PDB file of C-alpha atoms in Angstrom:
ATOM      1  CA  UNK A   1       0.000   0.000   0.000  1.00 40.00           C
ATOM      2  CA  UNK A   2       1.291   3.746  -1.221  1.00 43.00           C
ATOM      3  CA  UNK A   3       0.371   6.843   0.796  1.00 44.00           C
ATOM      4  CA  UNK A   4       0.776   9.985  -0.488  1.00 44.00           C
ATOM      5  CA  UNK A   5       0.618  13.405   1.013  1.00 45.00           C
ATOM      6  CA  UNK A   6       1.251  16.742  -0.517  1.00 46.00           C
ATOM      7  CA  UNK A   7       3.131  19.041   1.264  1.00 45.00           C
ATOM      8  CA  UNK A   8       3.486  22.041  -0.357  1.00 46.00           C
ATOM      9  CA  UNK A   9       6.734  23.212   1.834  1.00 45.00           C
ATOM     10  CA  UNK A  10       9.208  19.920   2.004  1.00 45.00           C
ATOM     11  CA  UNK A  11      10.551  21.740   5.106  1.00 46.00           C
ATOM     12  CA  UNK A  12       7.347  20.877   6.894  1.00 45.00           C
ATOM     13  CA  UNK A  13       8.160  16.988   7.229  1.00 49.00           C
ATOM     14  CA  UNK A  14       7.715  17.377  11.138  1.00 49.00           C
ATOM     15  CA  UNK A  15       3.838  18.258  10.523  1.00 47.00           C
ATOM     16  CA  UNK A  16       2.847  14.737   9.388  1.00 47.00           C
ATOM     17  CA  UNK A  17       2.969  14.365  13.542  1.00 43.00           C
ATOM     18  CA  UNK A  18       0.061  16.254  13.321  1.00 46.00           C
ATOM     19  CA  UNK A  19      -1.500  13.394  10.941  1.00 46.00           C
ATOM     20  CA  UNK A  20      -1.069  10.747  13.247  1.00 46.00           C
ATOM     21  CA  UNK A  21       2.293   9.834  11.745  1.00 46.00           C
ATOM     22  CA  UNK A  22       5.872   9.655  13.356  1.00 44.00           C
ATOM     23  CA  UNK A  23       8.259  12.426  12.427  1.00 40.00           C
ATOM     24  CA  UNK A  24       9.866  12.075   9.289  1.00 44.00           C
ATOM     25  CA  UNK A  25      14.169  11.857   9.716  1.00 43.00           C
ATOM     26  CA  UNK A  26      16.455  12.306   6.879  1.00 44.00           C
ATOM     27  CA  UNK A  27      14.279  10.674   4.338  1.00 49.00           C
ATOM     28  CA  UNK A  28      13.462   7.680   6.846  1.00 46.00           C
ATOM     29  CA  UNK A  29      10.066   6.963   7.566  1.00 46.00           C
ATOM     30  CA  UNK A  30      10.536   3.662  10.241  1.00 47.00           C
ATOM     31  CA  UNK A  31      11.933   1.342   7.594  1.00 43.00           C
ATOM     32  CA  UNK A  32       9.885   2.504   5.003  1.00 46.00           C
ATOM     33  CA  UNK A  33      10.786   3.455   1.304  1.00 41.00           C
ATOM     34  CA  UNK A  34      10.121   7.189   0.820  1.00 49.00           C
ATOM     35  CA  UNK A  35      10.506   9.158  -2.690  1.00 44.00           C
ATOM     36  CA  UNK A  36      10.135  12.983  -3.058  1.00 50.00           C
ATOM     37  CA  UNK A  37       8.879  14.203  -6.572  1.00 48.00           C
ATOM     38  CA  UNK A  38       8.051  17.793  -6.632  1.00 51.00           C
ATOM     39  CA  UNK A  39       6.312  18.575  -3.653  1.00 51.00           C
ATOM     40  CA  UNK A  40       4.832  14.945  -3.276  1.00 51.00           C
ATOM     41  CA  UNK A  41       5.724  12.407  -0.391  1.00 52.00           C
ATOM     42  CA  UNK A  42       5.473   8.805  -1.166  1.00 50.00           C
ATOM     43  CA  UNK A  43       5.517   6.759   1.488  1.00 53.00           C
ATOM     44  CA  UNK A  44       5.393   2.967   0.932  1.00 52.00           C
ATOM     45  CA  UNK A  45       4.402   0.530   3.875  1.00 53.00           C
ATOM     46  CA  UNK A  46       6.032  -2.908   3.225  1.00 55.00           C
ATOM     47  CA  UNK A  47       3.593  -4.474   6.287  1.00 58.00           C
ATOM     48  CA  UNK A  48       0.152  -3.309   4.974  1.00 52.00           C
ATOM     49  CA  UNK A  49      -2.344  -5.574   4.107  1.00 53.00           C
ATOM     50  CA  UNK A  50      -2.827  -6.428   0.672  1.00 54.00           C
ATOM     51  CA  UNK A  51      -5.809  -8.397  -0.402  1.00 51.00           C
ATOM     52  CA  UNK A  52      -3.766 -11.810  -0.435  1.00 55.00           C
ATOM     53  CA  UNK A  53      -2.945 -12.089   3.249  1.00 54.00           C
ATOM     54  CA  UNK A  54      -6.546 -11.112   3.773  1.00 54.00           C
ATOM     55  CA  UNK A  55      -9.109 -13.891   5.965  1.00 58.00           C
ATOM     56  CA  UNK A  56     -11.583 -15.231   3.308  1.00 59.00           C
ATOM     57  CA  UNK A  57     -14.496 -13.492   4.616  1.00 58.00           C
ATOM     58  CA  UNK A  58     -13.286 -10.064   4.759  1.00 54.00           C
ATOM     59  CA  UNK A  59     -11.780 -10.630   0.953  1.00 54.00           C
ATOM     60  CA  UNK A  60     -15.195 -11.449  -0.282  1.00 56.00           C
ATOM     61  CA  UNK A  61     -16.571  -8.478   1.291  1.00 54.00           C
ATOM     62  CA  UNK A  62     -13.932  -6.113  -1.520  1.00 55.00           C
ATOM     63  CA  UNK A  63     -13.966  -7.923  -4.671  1.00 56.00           C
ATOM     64  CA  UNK A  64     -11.972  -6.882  -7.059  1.00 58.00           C
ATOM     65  CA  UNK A  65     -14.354  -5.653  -9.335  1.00 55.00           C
ATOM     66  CA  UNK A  66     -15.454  -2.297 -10.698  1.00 57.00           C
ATOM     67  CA  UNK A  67     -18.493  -0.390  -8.821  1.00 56.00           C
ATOM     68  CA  UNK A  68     -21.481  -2.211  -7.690  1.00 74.00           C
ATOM     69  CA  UNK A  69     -23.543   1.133  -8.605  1.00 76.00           C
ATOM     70  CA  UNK A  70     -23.411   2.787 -11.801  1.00 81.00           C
ATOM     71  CA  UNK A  71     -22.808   6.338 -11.049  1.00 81.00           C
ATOM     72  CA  UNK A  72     -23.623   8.075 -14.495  1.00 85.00           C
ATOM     73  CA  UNK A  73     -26.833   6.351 -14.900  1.00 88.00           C
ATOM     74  CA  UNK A  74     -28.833   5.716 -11.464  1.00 89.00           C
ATOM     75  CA  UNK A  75     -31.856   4.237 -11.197  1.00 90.00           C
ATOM     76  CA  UNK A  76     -34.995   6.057 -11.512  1.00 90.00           C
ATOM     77  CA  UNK A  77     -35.849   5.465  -7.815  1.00 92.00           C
ATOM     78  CA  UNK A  78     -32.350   6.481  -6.673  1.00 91.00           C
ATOM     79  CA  UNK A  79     -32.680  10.057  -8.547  1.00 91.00           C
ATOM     80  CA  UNK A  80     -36.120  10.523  -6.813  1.00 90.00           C
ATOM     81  CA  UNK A  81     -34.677  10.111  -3.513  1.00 92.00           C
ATOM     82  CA  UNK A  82     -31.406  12.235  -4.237  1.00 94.00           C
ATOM     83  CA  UNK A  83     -31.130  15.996  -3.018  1.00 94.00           C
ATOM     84  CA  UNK A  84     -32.250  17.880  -6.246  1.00 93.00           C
ATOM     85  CA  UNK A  85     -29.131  19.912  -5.884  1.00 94.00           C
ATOM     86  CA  UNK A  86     -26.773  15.993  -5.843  1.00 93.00           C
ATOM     87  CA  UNK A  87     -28.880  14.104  -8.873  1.00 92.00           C
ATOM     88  CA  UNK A  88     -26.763  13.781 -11.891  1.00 91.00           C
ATOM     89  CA  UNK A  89     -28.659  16.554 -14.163  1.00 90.00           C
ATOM     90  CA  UNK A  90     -29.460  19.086 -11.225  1.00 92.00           C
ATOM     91  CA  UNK A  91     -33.070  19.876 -11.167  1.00 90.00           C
ATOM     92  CA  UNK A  92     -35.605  21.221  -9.040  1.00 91.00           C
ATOM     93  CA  UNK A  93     -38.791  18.845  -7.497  1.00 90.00           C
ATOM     94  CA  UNK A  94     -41.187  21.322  -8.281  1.00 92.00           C
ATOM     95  CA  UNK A  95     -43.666  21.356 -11.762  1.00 93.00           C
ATOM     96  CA  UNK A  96     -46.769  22.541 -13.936  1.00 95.00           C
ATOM     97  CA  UNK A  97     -49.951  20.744 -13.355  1.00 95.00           C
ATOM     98  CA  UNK A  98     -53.049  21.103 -14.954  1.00 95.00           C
ATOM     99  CA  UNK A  99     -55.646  20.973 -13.023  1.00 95.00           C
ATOM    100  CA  UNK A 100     -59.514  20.098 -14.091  1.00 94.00           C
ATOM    101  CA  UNK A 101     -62.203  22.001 -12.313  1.00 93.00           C
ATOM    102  CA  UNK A 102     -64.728  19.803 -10.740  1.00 89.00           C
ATOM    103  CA  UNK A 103     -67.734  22.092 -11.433  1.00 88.00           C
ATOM    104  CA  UNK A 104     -67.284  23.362 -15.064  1.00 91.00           C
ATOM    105  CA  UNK A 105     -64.219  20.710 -16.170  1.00 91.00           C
ATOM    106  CA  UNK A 106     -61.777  23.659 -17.405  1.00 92.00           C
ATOM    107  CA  UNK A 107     -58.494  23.096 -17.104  1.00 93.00           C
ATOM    108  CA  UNK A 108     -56.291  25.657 -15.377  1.00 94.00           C
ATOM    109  CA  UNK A 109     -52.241  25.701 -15.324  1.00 95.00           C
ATOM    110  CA  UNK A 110     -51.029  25.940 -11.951  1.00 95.00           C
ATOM    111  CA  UNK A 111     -47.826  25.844 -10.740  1.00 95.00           C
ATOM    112  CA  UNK A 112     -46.939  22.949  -7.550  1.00 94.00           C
ATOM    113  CA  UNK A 113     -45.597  25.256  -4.972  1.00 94.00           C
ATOM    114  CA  UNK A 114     -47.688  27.699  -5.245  1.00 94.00           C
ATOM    115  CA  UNK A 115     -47.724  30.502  -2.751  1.00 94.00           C
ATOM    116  CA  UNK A 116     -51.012  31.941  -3.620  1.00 94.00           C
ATOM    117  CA  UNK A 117     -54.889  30.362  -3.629  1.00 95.00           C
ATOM    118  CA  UNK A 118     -55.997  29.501  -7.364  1.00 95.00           C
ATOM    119  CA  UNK A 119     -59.271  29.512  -8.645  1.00 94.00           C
ATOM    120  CA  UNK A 120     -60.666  28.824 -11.783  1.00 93.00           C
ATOM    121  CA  UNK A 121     -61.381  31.390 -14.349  1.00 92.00           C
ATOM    122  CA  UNK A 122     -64.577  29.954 -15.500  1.00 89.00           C
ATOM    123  CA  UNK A 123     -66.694  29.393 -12.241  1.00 91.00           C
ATOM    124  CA  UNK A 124     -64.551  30.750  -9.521  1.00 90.00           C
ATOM    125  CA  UNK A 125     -64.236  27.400  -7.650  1.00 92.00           C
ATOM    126  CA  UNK A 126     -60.767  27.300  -5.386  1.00 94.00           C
ATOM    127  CA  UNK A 127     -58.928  24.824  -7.050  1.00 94.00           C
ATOM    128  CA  UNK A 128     -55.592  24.508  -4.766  1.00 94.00           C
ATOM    129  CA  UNK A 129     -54.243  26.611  -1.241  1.00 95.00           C
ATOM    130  CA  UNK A 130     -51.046  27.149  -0.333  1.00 94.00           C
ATOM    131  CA  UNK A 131     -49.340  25.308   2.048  1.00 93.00           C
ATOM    132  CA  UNK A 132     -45.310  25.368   3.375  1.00 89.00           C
ATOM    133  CA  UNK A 133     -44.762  23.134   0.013  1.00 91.00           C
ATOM    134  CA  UNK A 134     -46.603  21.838  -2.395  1.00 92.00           C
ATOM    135  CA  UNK A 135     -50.211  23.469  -2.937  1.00 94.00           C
ATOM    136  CA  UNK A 136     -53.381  21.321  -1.607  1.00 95.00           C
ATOM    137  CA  UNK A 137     -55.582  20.724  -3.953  1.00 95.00           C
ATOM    138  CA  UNK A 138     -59.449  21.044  -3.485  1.00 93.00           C
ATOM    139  CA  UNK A 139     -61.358  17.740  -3.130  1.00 93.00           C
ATOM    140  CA  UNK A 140     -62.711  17.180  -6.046  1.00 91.00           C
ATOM    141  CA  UNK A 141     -60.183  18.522  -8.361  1.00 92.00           C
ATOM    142  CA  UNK A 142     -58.128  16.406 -10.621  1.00 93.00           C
ATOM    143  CA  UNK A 143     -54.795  16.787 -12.138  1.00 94.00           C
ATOM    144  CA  UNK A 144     -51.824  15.721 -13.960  1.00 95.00           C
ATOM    145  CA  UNK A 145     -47.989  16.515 -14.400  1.00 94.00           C
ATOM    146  CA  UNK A 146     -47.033  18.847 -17.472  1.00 91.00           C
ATOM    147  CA  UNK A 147     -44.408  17.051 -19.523  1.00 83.00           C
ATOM    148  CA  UNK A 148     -42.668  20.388 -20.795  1.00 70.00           C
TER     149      UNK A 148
END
């Protein structure tokens, strides 16, 4: 197993204490093999695990295989659930609706979130109210998403 830190100042060796990691000595790092390229500190442990010395139960638990989840193209239900700000196309949750009057059957646009009671332009029926989130709709009413 490699390590590598940056350190931006090679001077600074004695701050890899900091990291939980004895003080670095004249290019020594306890018996390990340590290169400098530019700013970069490689240190190799000899005594890490690799996936050989590893019991058989904890070496079937890390295959070594690609990802289990394909991250460019989640599931459906996954993107649903995901913070609209962390899905893969952002996006917001909100939409259009139209929305069929129960009295006279017109169908008004209305927005989901909206902040303001709707009613429809033919018979004056409240269609939704506001609420924290999405609008309520009136019982009665019917609706369904706009594509675009």
């Amino acid at each position: 197993m490699v390590v590598s830190i940056f350190l931006a100042n090679l001077e600074w060796k004695g701050h890899l204490a900091n990291l939980g990691l004895r003080h670095l000595q004249s290019g020594v790092f306890d018996g390990t093999a340590m290169v400098e390229n530019g700013g970069w500190v490689y240190i190799a442990d000899p005594h890490a695990p690799t996936r050989d010395h590893m019991s058989p139960e904890n070496r079937s638990a890390c295959p070594n295989h690609p990802l289990a989840v394909d991250l460019l193209n989640p599931s459906a239900e996954s993107e649903k659930r995901a913070h609209k700000l962390k899905r893969v196309v952002p996006r917001p949750n909100s939409y259009f609706m139209d929305v069929k009057c129960s009295g006279c059957f017109n169908i008004t646009v209305v927005f989901s979130n909206s902040q303001s009671v709707v009613t429809c332009p033919g018979c004056s029926t409240v269609l939704c109210q506001p609420t924290g989130g999405r609008a309520r709709l009136t019982e009665g009413c019917s609706f369904r998403k706009k594509i675009n």
